[in-house]
Coordinates of N, CA, C and O in Angstrom, one line a residue:
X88 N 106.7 91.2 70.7 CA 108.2 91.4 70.7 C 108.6 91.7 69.3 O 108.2 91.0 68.4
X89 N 109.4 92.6 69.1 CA 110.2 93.1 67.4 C 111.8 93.0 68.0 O 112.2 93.0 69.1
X90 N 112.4 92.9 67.1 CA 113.7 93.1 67.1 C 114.1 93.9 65.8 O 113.4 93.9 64.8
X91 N 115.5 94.5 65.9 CA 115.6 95.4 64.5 C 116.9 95.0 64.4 O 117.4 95.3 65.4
X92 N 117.6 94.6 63.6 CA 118.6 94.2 63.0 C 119.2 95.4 62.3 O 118.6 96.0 61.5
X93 N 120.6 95.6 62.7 CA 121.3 97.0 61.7 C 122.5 96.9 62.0 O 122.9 96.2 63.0
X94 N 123.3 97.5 61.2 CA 125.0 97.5 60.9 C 125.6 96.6 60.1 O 126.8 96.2 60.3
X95 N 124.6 96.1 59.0 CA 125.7 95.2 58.1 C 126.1 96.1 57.1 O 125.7 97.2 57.1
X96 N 126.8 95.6 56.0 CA 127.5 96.5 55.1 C 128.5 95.5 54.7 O 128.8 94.4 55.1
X97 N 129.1 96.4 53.5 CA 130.3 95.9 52.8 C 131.9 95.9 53.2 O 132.7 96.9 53.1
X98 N 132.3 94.8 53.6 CA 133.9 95.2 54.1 C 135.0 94.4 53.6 O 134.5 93.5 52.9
X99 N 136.4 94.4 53.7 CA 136.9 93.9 53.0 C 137.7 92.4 54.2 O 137.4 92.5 55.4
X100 N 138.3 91.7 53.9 CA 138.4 90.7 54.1 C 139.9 91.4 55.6 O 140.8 92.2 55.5
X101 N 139.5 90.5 56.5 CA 140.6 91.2 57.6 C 139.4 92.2 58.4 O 139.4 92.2 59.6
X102 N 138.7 92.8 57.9 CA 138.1 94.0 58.5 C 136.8 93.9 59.3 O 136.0 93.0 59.1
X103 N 136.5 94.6 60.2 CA 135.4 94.6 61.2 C 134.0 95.3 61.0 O 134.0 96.2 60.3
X104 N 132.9 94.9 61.7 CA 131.7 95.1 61.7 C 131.2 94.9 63.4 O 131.6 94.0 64.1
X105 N 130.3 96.0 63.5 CA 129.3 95.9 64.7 C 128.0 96.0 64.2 O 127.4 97.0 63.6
X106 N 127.6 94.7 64.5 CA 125.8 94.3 64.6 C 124.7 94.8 65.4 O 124.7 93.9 66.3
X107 N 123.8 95.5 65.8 CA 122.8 95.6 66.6 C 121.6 95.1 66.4 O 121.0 95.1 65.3
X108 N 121.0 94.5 67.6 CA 119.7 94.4 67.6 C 119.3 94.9 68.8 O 119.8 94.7 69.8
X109 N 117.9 95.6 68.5 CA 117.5 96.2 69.5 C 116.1 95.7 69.6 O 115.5 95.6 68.5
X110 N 115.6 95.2 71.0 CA 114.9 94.5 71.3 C 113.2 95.6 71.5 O 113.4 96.8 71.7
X111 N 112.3 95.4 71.5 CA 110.9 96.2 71.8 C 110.1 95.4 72.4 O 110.7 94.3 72.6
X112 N 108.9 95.4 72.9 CA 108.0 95.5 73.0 C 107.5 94.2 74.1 O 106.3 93.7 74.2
X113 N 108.8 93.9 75.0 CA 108.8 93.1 75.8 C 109.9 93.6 77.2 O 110.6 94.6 77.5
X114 N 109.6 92.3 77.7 CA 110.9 92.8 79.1 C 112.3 92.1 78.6 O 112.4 90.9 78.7
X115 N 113.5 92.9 77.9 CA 114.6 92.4 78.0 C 115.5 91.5 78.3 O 116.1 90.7 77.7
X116 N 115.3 92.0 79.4 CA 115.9 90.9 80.3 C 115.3 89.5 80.6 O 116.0 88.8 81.4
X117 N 114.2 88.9 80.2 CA 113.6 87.6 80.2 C 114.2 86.9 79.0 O 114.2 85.7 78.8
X118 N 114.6 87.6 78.4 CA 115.1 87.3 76.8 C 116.5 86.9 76.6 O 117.4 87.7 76.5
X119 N 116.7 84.9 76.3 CA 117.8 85.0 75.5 C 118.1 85.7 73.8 O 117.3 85.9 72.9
X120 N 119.2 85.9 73.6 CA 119.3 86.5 72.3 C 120.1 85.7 71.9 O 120.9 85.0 72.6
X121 N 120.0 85.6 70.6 CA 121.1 84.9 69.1 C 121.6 85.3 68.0 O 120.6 85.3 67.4
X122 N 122.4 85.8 67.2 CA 122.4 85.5 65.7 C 122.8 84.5 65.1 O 123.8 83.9 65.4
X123 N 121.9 84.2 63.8 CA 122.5 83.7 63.2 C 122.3 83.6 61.8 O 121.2 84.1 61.6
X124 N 122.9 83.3 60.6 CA 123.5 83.9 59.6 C 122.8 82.6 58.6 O 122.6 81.4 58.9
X125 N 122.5 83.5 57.2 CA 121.8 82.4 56.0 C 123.0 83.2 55.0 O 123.0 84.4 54.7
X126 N 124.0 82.1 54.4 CA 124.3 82.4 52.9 C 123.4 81.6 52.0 O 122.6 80.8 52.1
X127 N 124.2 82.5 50.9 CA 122.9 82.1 49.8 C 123.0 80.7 49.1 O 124.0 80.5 48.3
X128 N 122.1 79.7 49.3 CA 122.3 78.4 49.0 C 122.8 77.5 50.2 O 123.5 76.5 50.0
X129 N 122.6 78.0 51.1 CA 123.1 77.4 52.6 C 122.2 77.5 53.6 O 121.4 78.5 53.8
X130 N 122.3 76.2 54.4 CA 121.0 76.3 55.7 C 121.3 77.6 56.6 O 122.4 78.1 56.7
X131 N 120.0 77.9 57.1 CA 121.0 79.2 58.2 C 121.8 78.2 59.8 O 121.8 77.1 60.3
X132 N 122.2 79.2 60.0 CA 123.4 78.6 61.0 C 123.4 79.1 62.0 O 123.1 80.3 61.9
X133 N 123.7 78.8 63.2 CA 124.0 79.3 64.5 C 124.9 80.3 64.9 O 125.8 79.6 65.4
X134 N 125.3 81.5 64.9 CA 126.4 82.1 64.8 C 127.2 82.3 66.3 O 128.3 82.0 66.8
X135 N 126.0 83.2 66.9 CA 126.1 83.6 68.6 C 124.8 83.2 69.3 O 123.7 82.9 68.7
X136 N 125.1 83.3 70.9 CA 124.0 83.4 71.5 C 124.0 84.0 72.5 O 125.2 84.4 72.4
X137 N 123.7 84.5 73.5 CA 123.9 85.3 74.9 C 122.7 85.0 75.4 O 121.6 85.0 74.9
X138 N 123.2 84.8 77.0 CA 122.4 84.5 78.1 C 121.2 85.5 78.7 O 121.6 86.6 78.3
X139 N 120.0 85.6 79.4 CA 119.2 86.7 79.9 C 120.2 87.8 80.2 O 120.3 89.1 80.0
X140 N 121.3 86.5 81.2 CA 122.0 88.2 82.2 C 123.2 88.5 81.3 O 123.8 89.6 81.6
X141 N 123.6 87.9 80.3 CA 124.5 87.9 79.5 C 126.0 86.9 80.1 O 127.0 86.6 79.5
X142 N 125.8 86.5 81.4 CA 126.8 85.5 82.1 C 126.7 84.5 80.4 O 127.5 84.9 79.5
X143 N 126.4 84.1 80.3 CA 126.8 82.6 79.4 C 126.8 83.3 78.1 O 126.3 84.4 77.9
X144 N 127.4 82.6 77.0 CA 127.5 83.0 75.9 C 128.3 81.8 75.0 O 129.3 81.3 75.4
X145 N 127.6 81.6 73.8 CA 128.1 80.3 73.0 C 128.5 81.2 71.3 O 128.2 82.3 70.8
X146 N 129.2 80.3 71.0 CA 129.8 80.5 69.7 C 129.7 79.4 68.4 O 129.7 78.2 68.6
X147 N 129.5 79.8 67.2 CA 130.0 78.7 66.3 C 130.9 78.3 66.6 O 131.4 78.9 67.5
X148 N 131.6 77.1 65.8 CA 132.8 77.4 66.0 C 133.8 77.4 64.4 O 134.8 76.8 64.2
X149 N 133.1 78.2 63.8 CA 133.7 79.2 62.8 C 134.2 80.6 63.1 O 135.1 81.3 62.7
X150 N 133.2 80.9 64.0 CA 133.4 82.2 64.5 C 134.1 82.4 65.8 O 134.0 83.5 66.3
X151 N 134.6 81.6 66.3 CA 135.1 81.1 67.6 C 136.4 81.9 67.9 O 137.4 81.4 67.4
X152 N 136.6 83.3 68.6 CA 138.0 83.7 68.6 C 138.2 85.1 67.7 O 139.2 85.8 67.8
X153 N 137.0 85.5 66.7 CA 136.8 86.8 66.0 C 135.3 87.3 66.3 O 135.0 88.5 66.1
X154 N 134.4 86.3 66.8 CA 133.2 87.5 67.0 C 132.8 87.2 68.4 O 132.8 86.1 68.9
X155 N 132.2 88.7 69.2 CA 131.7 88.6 70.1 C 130.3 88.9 70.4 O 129.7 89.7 69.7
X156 N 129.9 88.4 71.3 CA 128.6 88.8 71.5 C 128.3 89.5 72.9 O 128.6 89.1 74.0
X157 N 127.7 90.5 72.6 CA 127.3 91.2 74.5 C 126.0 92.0 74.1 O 125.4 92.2 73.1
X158 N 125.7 92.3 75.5 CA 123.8 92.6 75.3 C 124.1 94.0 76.7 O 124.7 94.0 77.7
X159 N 123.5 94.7 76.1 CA 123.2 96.2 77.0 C 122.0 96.0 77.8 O 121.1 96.2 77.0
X160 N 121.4 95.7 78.8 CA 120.1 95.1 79.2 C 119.2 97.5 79.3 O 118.1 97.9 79.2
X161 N 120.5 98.3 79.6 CA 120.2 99.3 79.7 C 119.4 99.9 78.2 O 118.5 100.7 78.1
X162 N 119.9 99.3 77.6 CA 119.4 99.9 76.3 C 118.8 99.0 75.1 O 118.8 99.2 73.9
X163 N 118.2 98.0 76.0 CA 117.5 97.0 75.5 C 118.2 96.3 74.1 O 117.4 95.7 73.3
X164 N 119.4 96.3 73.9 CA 120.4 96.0 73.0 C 121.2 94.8 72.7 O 121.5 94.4 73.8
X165 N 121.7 94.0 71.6 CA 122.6 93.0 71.8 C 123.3 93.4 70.5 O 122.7 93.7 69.4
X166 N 124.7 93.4 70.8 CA 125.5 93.7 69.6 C 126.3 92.4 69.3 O 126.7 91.8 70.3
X167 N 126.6 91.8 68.1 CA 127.8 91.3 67.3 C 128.9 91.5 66.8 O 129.0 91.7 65.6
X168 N 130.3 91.5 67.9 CA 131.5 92.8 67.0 C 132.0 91.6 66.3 O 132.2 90.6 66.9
X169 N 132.2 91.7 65.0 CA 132.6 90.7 63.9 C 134.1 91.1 63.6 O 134.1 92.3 63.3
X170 N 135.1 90.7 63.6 CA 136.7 91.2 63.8 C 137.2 90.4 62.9 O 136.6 89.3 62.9
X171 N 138.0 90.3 62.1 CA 139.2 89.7 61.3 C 138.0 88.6 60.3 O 138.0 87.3 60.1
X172 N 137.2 89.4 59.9 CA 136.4 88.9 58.5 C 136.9 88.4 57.5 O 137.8 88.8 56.9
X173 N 136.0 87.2 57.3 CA 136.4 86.7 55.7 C 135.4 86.1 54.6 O 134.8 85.1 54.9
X174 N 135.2 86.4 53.8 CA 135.0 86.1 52.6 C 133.1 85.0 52.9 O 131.9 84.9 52.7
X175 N 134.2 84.4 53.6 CA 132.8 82.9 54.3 C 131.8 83.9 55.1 O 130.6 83.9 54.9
X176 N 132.3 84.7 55.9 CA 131.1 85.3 56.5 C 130.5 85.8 56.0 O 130.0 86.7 56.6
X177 N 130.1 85.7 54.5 CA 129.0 86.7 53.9 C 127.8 86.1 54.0 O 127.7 85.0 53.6
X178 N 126.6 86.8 54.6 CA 125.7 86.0 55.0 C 124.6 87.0 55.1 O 125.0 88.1 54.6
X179 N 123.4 87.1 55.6 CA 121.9 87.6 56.3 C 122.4 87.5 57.5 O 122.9 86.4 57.7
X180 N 122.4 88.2 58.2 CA 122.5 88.3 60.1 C 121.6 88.2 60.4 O 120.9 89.0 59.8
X181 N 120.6 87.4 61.5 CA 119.5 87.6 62.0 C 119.7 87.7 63.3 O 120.5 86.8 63.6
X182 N 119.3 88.2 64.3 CA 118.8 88.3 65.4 C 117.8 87.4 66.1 O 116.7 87.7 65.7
X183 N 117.8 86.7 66.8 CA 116.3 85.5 67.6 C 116.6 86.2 69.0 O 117.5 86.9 69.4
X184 N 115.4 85.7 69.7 CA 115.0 86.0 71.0 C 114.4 84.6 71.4 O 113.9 83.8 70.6
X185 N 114.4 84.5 72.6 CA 113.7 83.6 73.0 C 113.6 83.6 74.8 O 114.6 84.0 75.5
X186 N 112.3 83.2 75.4 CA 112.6 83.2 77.0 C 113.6 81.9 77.5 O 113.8 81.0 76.7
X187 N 113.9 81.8 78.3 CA 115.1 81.1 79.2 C 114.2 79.5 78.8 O 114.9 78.8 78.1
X188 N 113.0 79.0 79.1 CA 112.2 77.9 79.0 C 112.5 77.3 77.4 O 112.6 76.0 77.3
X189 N 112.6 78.1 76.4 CA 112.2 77.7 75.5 C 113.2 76.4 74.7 O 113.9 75.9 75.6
X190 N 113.4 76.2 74.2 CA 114.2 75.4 73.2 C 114.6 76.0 72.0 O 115.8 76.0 71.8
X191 N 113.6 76.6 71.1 CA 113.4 77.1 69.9 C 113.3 78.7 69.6 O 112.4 79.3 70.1
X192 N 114.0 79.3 69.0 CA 113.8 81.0 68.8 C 112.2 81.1 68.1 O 111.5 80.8 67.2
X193 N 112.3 82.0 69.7 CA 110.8 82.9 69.1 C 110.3 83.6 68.3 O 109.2 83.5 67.8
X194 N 111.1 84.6 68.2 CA 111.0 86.2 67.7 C 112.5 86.2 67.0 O 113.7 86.0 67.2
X195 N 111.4 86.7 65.8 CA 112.9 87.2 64.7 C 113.2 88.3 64.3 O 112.1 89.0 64.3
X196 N 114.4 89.0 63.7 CA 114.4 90.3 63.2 C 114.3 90.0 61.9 O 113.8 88.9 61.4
X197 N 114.8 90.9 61.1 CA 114.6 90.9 59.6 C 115.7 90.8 58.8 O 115.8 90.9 57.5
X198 N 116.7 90.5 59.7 CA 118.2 90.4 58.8 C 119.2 91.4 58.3 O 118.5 92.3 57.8
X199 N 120.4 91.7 58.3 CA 120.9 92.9 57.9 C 121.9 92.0 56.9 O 122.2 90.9 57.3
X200 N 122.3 92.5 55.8 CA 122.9 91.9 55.1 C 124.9 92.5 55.0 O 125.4 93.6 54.9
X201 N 125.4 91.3 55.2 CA 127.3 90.9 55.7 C 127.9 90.6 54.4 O 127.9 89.4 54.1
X202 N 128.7 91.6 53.4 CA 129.6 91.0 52.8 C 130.8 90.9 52.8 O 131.1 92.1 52.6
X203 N 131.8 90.2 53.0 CA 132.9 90.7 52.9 C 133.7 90.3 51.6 O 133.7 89.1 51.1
X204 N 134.2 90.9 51.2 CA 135.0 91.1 49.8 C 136.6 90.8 49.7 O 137.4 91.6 50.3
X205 N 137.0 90.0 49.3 CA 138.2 89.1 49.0 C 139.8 90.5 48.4 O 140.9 90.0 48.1

């Protein structure tokens, strides 16, 4: 399994971002998905998660009310729309995978890097 992490970038505080991760080299749909985020000098953190069928879905709760999470099972996809940004969200995005059994993220992406500027 790979995942590919893309769409972070520079934005300014108030402003939005859309995340992708696009899943490979497995069946999709067996696959919960996550992001979650490392600032620098900071543990990484849980940000989102989405269910196989995408029915369930959990939140920090920093981010609780500005980002969403949904998964394309068509296009083997999970996006993060990130809305009314600030400053704290600057972070490494990562993407995890994992099957429905598991406890623990399996499969990681490579991180896309989130600043937002004050």
């Amino acid at each position: 399994v790979q995942l590919q992490a893309s769409g972070g970038g520079v934005v300014q505080t108030g402003g939005s971002l859309r995340l992708s991760c696009i899943f490979s080299g497995g069946v999709f749909s067996d696959y919960g998905v996550g992001w979650l985020r490392q600032a620098p000098g900071k543990e990484r953190e849980p940000v989102a998660s989405i269910s196989t069928t995408g029915m369930h879905t959990t939140y920090g709760e920093s981010v609780k009310g500005r980002f969403t999470i949904s998964r394309d099972n068509a296009r083997d996809t999970v996006y993060l729309q990130m809305d009314s940004l600030k400053p704290e969200d600057t972070a490494v995005y990562f993407c995890a995978a994992k099957t429905r059994m598991r406890v623990v993220w399996e499969h990681w992406g490579q991180g896309t890097q989130v600043t937002v500027s004050s």
